[in-house]
Short mmCIF file of C-alpha atoms in Angstrom, two decimals:
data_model
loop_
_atom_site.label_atom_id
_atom_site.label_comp_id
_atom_site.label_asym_id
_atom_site.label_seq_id
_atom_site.Cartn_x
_atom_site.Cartn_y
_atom_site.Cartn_z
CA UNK A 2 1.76 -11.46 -9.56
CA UNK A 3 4.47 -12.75 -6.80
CA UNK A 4 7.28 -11.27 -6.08
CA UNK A 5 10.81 -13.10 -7.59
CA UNK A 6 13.27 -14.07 -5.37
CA UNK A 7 15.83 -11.35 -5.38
CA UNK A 8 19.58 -11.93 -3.38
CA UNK A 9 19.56 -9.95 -0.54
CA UNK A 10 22.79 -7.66 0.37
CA UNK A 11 24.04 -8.02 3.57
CA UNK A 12 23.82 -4.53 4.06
CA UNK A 13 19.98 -4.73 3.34
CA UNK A 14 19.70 -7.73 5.58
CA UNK A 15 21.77 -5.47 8.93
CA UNK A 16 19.29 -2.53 7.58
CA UNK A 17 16.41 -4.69 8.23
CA UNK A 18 17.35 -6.40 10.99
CA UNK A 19 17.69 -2.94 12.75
CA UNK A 20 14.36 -1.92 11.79
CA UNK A 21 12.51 -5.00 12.90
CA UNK A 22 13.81 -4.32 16.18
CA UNK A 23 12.04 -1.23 16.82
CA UNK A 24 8.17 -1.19 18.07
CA UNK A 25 7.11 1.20 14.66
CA UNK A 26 8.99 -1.27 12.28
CA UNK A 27 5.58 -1.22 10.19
CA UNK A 28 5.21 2.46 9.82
CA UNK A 29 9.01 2.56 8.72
CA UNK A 30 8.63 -0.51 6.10
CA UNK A 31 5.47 1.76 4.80
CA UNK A 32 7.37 5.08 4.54
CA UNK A 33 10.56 3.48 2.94
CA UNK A 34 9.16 1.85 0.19
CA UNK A 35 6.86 4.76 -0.61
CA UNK A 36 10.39 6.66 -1.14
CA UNK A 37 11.77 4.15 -2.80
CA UNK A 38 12.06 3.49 -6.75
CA UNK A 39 9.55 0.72 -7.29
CA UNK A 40 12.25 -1.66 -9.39
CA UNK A 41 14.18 -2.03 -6.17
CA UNK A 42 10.54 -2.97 -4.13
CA UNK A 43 11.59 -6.81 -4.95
CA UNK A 44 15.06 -6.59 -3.06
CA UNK A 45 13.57 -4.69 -0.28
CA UNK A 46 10.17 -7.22 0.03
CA UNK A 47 12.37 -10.17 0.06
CA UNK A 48 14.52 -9.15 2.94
CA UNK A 49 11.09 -8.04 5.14
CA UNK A 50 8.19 -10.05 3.84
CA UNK A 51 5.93 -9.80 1.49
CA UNK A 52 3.13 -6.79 0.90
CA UNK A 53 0.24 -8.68 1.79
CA UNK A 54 1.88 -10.24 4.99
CA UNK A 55 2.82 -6.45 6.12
CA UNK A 56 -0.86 -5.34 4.86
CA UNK A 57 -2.60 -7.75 7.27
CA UNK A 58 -0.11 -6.44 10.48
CA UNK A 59 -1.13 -3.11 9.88
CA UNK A 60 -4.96 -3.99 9.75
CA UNK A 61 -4.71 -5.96 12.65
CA UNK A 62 -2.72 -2.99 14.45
CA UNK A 63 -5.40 -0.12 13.61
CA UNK A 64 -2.86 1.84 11.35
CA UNK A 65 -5.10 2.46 8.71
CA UNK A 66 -3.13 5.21 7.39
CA UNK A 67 -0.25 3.25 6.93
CA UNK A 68 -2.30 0.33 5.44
CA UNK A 69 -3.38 3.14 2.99
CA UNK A 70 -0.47 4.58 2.10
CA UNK A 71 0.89 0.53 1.03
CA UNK A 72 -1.95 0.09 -1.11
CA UNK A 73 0.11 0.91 -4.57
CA UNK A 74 3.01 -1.47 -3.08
CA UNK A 75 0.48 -4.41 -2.57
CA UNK A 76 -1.64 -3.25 -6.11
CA UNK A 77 1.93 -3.44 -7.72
CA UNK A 78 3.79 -6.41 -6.20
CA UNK A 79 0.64 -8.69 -5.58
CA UNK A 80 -2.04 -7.53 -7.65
CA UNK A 81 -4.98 -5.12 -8.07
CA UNK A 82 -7.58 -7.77 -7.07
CA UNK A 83 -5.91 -8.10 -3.68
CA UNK A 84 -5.06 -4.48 -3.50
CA UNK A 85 -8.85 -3.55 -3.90
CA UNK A 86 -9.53 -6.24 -1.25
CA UNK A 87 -7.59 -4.27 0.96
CA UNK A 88 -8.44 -1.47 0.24
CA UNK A 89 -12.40 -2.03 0.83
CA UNK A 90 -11.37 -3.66 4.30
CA UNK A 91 -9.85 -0.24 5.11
CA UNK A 92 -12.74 1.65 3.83
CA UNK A 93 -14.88 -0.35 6.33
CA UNK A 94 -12.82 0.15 9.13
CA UNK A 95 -12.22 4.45 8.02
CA UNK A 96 -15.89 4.31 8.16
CA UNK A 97 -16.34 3.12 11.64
CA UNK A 98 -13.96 5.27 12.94
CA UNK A 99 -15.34 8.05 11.40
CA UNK A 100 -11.99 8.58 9.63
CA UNK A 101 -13.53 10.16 6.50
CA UNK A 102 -10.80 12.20 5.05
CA UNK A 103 -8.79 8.49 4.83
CA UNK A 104 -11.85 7.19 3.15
CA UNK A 105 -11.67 10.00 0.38
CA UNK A 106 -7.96 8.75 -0.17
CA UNK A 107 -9.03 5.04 -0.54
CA UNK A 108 -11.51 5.94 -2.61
CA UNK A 109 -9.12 7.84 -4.91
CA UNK A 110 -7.14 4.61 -5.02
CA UNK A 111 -10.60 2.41 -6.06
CA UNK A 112 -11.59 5.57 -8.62
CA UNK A 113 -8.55 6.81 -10.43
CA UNK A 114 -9.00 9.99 -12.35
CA UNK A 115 -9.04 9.69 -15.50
CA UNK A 116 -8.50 12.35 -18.41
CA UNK A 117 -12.11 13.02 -20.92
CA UNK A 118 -12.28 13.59 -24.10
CA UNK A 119 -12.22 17.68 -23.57
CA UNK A 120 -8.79 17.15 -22.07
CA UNK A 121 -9.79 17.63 -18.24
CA UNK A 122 -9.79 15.32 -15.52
CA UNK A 123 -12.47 13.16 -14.18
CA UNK A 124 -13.39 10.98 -11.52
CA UNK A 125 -15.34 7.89 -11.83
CA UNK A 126 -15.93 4.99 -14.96
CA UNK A 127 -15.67 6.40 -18.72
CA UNK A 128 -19.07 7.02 -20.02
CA UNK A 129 -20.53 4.30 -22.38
CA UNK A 130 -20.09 5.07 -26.01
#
């Protein structure tokens, strides 16, 4: 899945202009499209680049959170495979850092819930039938 080339408003083009010009640009893409409805992630990925693109800056700057919090962006816009690829790099690097709580919310991302049979939730693959 790619994203489709969506016009960009020259509103949304100033908006990101101004936001590329700060040092925490990253952190800001992260947090607005986490608050934003996902039909308008198209727009706002054409006017700053695409997930994966982003994905790889924050790896390569040590924000892991950040990189974790854009997993469901990437998952949605660019794929699961990728966004599992991502999200296993992130586990790695969690791990060496010791950053375990982030590696329980990765993991949560890898192992949805899921609801059983009885009605109440459950982590981990369905049991064979």
């Amino acid at each position: 899945r790619h994203i489709l080339p969506v016009p960009v408003t020259p509103l949304l083009s100033s908006a990101v202009d101004l936001v590329l010009s700060f040092r925490q640009c990253l952190d800001v893409v992260v947090s607005v499209s986490r608050k934003t409805d996902a039909s308008l992630w198209p727009a706002l990925f054409s006017a700053v680049g695409s997930p994966a693109a982003i994905t790889e800056m924050l790896l390569e700057n040590g924000a892991l959170s950040s990189a974790a919090c854009f997993l469901i962006v990437v998952d949605r816009l660019e794929g699961a495979d990728l966004a599992q690829q991502y999200a296993l790099t992130l586990m790695r690097s969690a791990l060496k850092k010791s950053q375990y709580y982030l590696c329980a919310e990765i993991l949560r991302f890898l192992i949805p819930p899921r609801e059983s049979s009885s009605g109440l939730v459950q982590w981990g693959p369905a049991a064979a039938a």
